PDB file of C-alpha atoms in Angstrom:
ATOM      1  CA  MET A   1       2.386   2.463 214.701  1.00 82.00           C
ATOM      2  CA  LYS A   2       3.059   4.134 218.116  1.00 93.00           C
ATOM      3  CA  LYS A   3       5.111   7.360 218.098  1.00 97.00           C
ATOM      4  CA  ILE A   4       8.111   8.661 219.840  1.00 98.00           C
ATOM      5  CA  ALA A   5       8.517  11.914 221.572  1.00 97.00           C
ATOM      6  CA  ILE A   6      11.598  13.903 221.359  1.00 97.00           C
ATOM      7  CA  ILE A   7      11.722  16.524 224.469  1.00 96.00           C
ATOM      8  CA  MET A   8      14.085  19.096 224.706  1.00 95.00           C
ATOM      9  CA  GLY A   9      14.802  21.478 227.837  1.00 93.00           C
ATOM     10  CA  SER A  10      15.163  24.695 225.466  1.00 93.00           C
ATOM     11  CA  ASP A  11      15.828  25.574 221.858  1.00 94.00           C
ATOM     12  CA  SER A  12      19.478  25.247 222.561  1.00 93.00           C
ATOM     13  CA  ASP A  13      19.183  21.439 222.568  1.00 94.00           C
ATOM     14  CA  MET A  14      17.458  21.650 218.840  1.00 95.00           C
ATOM     15  CA  PRO A  15      20.573  20.488 216.921  1.00 96.00           C
ATOM     16  CA  VAL A  16      21.206  17.555 219.155  1.00 96.00           C
ATOM     17  CA  ALA A  17      17.388  16.601 218.864  1.00 96.00           C
ATOM     18  CA  GLU A  18      17.547  17.273 214.991  1.00 97.00           C
ATOM     19  CA  LYS A  19      19.687  14.361 214.780  1.00 97.00           C
ATOM     20  CA  ALA A  20      17.317  12.125 216.654  1.00 97.00           C
ATOM     21  CA  ALA A  21      14.365  13.424 214.415  1.00 97.00           C
ATOM     22  CA  ASP A  22      16.397  12.693 211.137  1.00 98.00           C
ATOM     23  CA  THR A  23      17.098   9.282 212.005  1.00 98.00           C
ATOM     24  CA  LEU A  24      13.331   8.524 213.426  1.00 98.00           C
ATOM     25  CA  ARG A  25      12.276   9.992 209.867  1.00 98.00           C
ATOM     26  CA  SER A  26      14.658   7.814 208.129  1.00 98.00           C
ATOM     27  CA  PHE A  27      13.162   4.886 209.630  1.00 98.00           C
ATOM     28  CA  GLY A  28       9.517   6.192 208.743  1.00 98.00           C
ATOM     29  CA  VAL A  29       8.791   6.319 212.670  1.00 98.00           C
ATOM     30  CA  PRO A  30       6.380   9.051 213.719  1.00 98.00           C
ATOM     31  CA  PHE A  31       7.242  11.553 216.137  1.00 98.00           C
ATOM     32  CA  GLU A  32       6.735  14.869 217.909  1.00 97.00           C
ATOM     33  CA  VAL A  33       9.120  17.288 219.017  1.00 97.00           C
ATOM     34  CA  HIS A  34       8.465  19.327 222.331  1.00 97.00           C
ATOM     35  CA  ILE A  35      10.159  22.054 224.381  1.00 96.00           C
ATOM     36  CA  PHE A  36       9.516  21.705 228.210  1.00 95.00           C
ATOM     37  CA  SER A  37      11.716  22.679 230.953  1.00 93.00           C
ATOM     38  CA  ALA A  38      11.960  21.078 234.073  1.00 91.00           C
ATOM     39  CA  HIS A  39      12.594  23.993 235.866  1.00 91.00           C
ATOM     40  CA  ARG A  40      10.833  26.680 233.871  1.00 94.00           C
ATOM     41  CA  THR A  41       8.009  24.960 232.872  1.00 95.00           C
ATOM     42  CA  PRO A  42       7.626  21.895 235.089  1.00 95.00           C
ATOM     43  CA  GLU A  43       3.851  21.352 235.232  1.00 97.00           C
ATOM     44  CA  GLU A  44       3.572  21.324 231.350  1.00 97.00           C
ATOM     45  CA  ALA A  45       6.574  18.807 231.506  1.00 96.00           C
ATOM     46  CA  LYS A  46       4.529  16.551 234.143  1.00 97.00           C
ATOM     47  CA  GLU A  47       1.387  16.821 231.975  1.00 97.00           C
ATOM     48  CA  PHE A  48       2.713  15.661 229.034  1.00 97.00           C
ATOM     49  CA  SER A  49       4.689  12.832 230.578  1.00 96.00           C
ATOM     50  CA  ALA A  50       1.839  11.893 232.649  1.00 97.00           C
ATOM     51  CA  SER A  51      -0.411  11.354 229.524  1.00 98.00           C
ATOM     52  CA  ALA A  52       2.148  10.234 226.923  1.00 97.00           C
ATOM     53  CA  ARG A  53       0.772   6.804 227.174  1.00 97.00           C
ATOM     54  CA  GLU A  54      -2.803   7.697 226.324  1.00 97.00           C
ATOM     55  CA  ASN A  55      -1.764  10.014 223.568  1.00 97.00           C
ATOM     56  CA  GLY A  56      -0.032   7.266 221.798  1.00 96.00           C
ATOM     57  CA  PHE A  57       3.490   7.470 222.514  1.00 97.00           C
ATOM     58  CA  ALA A  58       5.835   4.449 222.792  1.00 94.00           C
ATOM     59  CA  VAL A  59       9.277   5.990 224.139  1.00 94.00           C
ATOM     60  CA  ILE A  60      10.247   9.364 225.040  1.00 93.00           C
ATOM     61  CA  ALA A  61      13.819  10.697 224.335  1.00 91.00           C
ATOM     62  CA  ALA A  62      14.739  13.714 226.263  1.00 87.00           C
ATOM     63  CA  ALA A  63      17.597  15.942 225.445  1.00 85.00           C
ATOM     64  CA  GLY A  64      19.267  18.802 228.015  1.00 81.00           C
ATOM     65  CA  MET A  65      22.367  20.399 229.674  1.00 82.00           C
ATOM     66  CA  ALA A  66      20.895  20.659 232.664  1.00 70.00           C
ATOM     67  CA  ALA A  67      20.070  16.861 232.474  1.00 71.00           C
ATOM     68  CA  HIS A  68      17.124  17.129 234.893  1.00 87.00           C
ATOM     69  CA  LEU A  69      14.822  16.964 231.955  1.00 93.00           C
ATOM     70  CA  ALA A  70      14.796  13.044 231.358  1.00 94.00           C
ATOM     71  CA  GLY A  71      14.598  11.987 235.060  1.00 94.00           C
ATOM     72  CA  ALA A  72      11.426  14.447 235.547  1.00 94.00           C
ATOM     73  CA  ILE A  73       9.708  13.090 232.662  1.00 95.00           C
ATOM     74  CA  ALA A  74      10.337   9.190 233.718  1.00 96.00           C
ATOM     75  CA  ALA A  75       8.991  10.064 237.263  1.00 96.00           C
ATOM     76  CA  ASN A  76       5.817  10.811 235.624  1.00 96.00           C
ATOM     77  CA  THR A  77       5.447   7.937 233.235  1.00 97.00           C
ATOM     78  CA  THR A  78       6.151   4.124 232.844  1.00 97.00           C
ATOM     79  CA  LEU A  79       7.339   4.599 229.280  1.00 97.00           C
ATOM     80  CA  PRO A  80      10.889   3.962 228.376  1.00 97.00           C
ATOM     81  CA  VAL A  81      12.723   7.151 228.851  1.00 97.00           C
ATOM     82  CA  ILE A  82      16.106   7.759 227.129  1.00 97.00           C
ATOM     83  CA  GLY A  83      18.106  10.651 228.128  1.00 96.00           C
ATOM     84  CA  ILE A  84      20.643  12.613 225.748  1.00 96.00           C
ATOM     85  CA  PRO A  85      23.223  14.411 227.603  1.00 95.00           C
ATOM     86  CA  VAL A  86      23.791  17.581 225.675  1.00 95.00           C
ATOM     87  CA  ARG A  87      27.389  19.166 225.610  1.00 94.00           C
ATOM     88  CA  SER A  88      27.781  22.369 227.508  1.00 89.00           C
ATOM     89  CA  ALA A  89      30.628  24.923 227.201  1.00 87.00           C
ATOM     90  CA  GLY A  90      31.733  25.040 230.933  1.00 85.00           C
ATOM     91  CA  LEU A  91      32.055  21.278 231.353  1.00 91.00           C
ATOM     92  CA  GLY A  92      31.751  19.351 228.359  1.00 93.00           C
ATOM     93  CA  GLY A  93      28.459  17.624 229.102  1.00 92.00           C
ATOM     94  CA  ILE A  94      30.230  15.586 231.863  1.00 93.00           C
ATOM     95  CA  ASP A  95      27.674  17.233 234.248  1.00 91.00           C
ATOM     96  CA  ALA A  96      24.528  16.482 231.963  1.00 92.00           C
ATOM     97  CA  LEU A  97      25.892  12.930 231.392  1.00 94.00           C
ATOM     98  CA  LEU A  98      26.307  12.144 235.258  1.00 92.00           C
ATOM     99  CA  SER A  99      22.963  13.910 236.245  1.00 90.00           C
ATOM    100  CA  THR A 100      21.127  11.743 233.485  1.00 92.00           C
ATOM    101  CA  VAL A 101      22.705   8.581 234.379  1.00 93.00           C
ATOM    102  CA  GLN A 102      22.433   8.770 238.068  1.00 93.00           C
ATOM    103  CA  MET A 103      18.946   8.214 238.526  1.00 92.00           C
ATOM    104  CA  PRO A 104      17.619   6.715 241.796  1.00 94.00           C
ATOM    105  CA  SER A 105      16.313   3.272 242.091  1.00 95.00           C
ATOM    106  CA  GLY A 106      12.959   2.677 240.857  1.00 97.00           C
ATOM    107  CA  ILE A 107      12.965   5.527 237.979  1.00 96.00           C
ATOM    108  CA  PRO A 108      15.288   4.401 235.106  1.00 96.00           C
ATOM    109  CA  VAL A 109      16.493   6.262 232.175  1.00 96.00           C
ATOM    110  CA  ALA A 110      18.305   4.887 229.830  1.00 97.00           C
ATOM    111  CA  THR A 111      21.208   6.954 228.763  1.00 96.00           C
ATOM    112  CA  VAL A 112      23.360   7.578 225.702  1.00 97.00           C
ATOM    113  CA  ALA A 113      26.593   9.181 224.864  1.00 97.00           C
ATOM    114  CA  ILE A 114      26.794  13.119 224.980  1.00 96.00           C
ATOM    115  CA  ASP A 115      25.237  14.157 222.270  1.00 96.00           C
ATOM    116  CA  GLY A 116      24.219  10.738 221.231  1.00 97.00           C
ATOM    117  CA  ALA A 117      20.788  11.891 219.833  1.00 97.00           C
ATOM    118  CA  VAL A 118      21.087   9.182 216.902  1.00 97.00           C
ATOM    119  CA  ASN A 119      21.717   6.378 219.043  1.00 97.00           C
ATOM    120  CA  ALA A 120      18.774   7.335 221.544  1.00 97.00           C
ATOM    121  CA  ALA A 121      16.413   7.470 218.070  1.00 97.00           C
ATOM    122  CA  LEU A 122      17.756   4.028 217.222  1.00 98.00           C
ATOM    123  CA  LEU A 123      17.263   2.645 220.652  1.00 97.00           C
ATOM    124  CA  CYS A 124      13.368   3.867 220.327  1.00 97.00           C
ATOM    125  CA  VAL A 125      13.060   2.257 216.818  1.00 98.00           C
ATOM    126  CA  GLU A 126      14.823  -0.952 218.496  1.00 97.00           C
ATOM    127  CA  ILE A 127      12.064  -0.783 221.151  1.00 97.00           C
ATOM    128  CA  LEU A 128       9.512  -0.436 218.529  1.00 97.00           C
ATOM    129  CA  ALA A 129      10.852  -3.321 216.476  1.00 98.00           C
ATOM    130  CA  VAL A 130      10.142  -5.666 219.397  1.00 97.00           C
ATOM    131  CA  THR A 131       6.550  -6.082 218.031  1.00 97.00           C
ATOM    132  CA  ASP A 132       6.973  -4.873 214.658  1.00 97.00           C
ATOM    133  CA  GLY A 133       8.835  -7.117 212.123  1.00 97.00           C
ATOM    134  CA  GLU A 134       9.097  -4.326 209.209  1.00 97.00           C
ATOM    135  CA  LEU A 135      10.830  -2.087 211.566  1.00 97.00           C
ATOM    136  CA  ALA A 136      13.307  -4.963 212.664  1.00 98.00           C
ATOM    137  CA  GLN A 137      13.935  -5.611 209.025  1.00 98.00           C
ATOM    138  CA  LYS A 138      14.943  -2.002 208.344  1.00 98.00           C
ATOM    139  CA  LEU A 139      17.086  -2.204 211.489  1.00 98.00           C
ATOM    140  CA  TYR A 140      18.722  -5.158 209.919  1.00 98.00           C
ATOM    141  CA  ASP A 141      19.018  -3.615 206.536  1.00 98.00           C
ATOM    142  CA  LYS A 142      20.743  -0.537 208.163  1.00 98.00           C
ATOM    143  CA  ARG A 143      23.081  -2.413 209.996  1.00 98.00           C
ATOM    144  CA  LYS A 144      24.115  -4.577 206.895  1.00 98.00           C
ATOM    145  CA  ALA A 145      24.633  -1.289 204.999  1.00 98.00           C
ATOM    146  CA  ASP A 146      26.864  -0.060 207.674  1.00 98.00           C
ATOM    147  CA  HIS A 147      28.794  -3.250 207.738  1.00 98.00           C
ATOM    148  CA  ASP A 148      29.298  -3.054 204.102  1.00 98.00           C
ATOM    149  CA  LYS A 149      30.801   0.596 204.170  1.00 98.00           C
ATOM    150  CA  VAL A 150      33.443  -0.374 206.824  1.00 98.00           C
ATOM    151  CA  THR A 151      34.341  -3.509 204.798  1.00 98.00           C
ATOM    152  CA  GLU A 152      34.790  -1.236 201.560  1.00 98.00           C
ATOM    153  CA  LYS A 153      36.863   1.407 203.479  1.00 98.00           C
ATOM    154  CA  ASN A 154      38.775  -1.680 204.674  1.00 98.00           C
ATOM    155  CA  LYS A 155      39.747  -2.850 201.287  1.00 97.00           C
ATOM    156  CA  ALA A 156      40.603   0.522 200.229  1.00 97.00           C
ATOM    157  CA  ALA A 157      42.975   0.857 203.132  1.00 97.00           C
ATOM    158  CA  GLU A 158      44.317  -2.588 202.539  1.00 97.00           C
ATOM    159  CA  ASP A 159      44.699  -1.824 198.652  1.00 96.00           C
ATOM    160  CA  ARG A 160      46.515   1.567 199.502  1.00 96.00           C
ATOM    161  CA  PHE A 161      48.950   0.295 202.386  1.00 97.00           C
ATOM    162  CA  ASN A 162      49.588  -3.404 202.513  1.00 92.00           C
ATOM    163  CA  ILE A 163      52.271  -4.675 200.015  1.00 81.00           C
TER     164      ILE A 163
END
């Protein structure tokens, strides 16, 4: 199975990136985590993304407050890149969201919600599941379990409040 790269711009993104790692781990999807800054280590970020396909990666999820990281990674690979805008104290992550989603034509970056690392990881799994039936079944099972939890909560609410 191909692996996923979770790239952070700095270790301050760790709490968000950890949610992606936990989600990938729960599906048994191999991954690596790295810190590459689009601004402080641009050569390392470029080298990683340019060689990612040859190194066995299938998808890259990049998290950052500055939000240039996902675009910098996408500029140097044809692998799918999923940007995870990270919440900041100053603007609440809106700046990162807009920067991540407004990529120029020809350099796509899929973008999830602010701090949306779980959905980024699930999107990575969905991409891999296109050609992996076992992974597709795990996704189906998760959706079914999520469905069942909501219907149980609905039943409890109905029993409590409905006459």
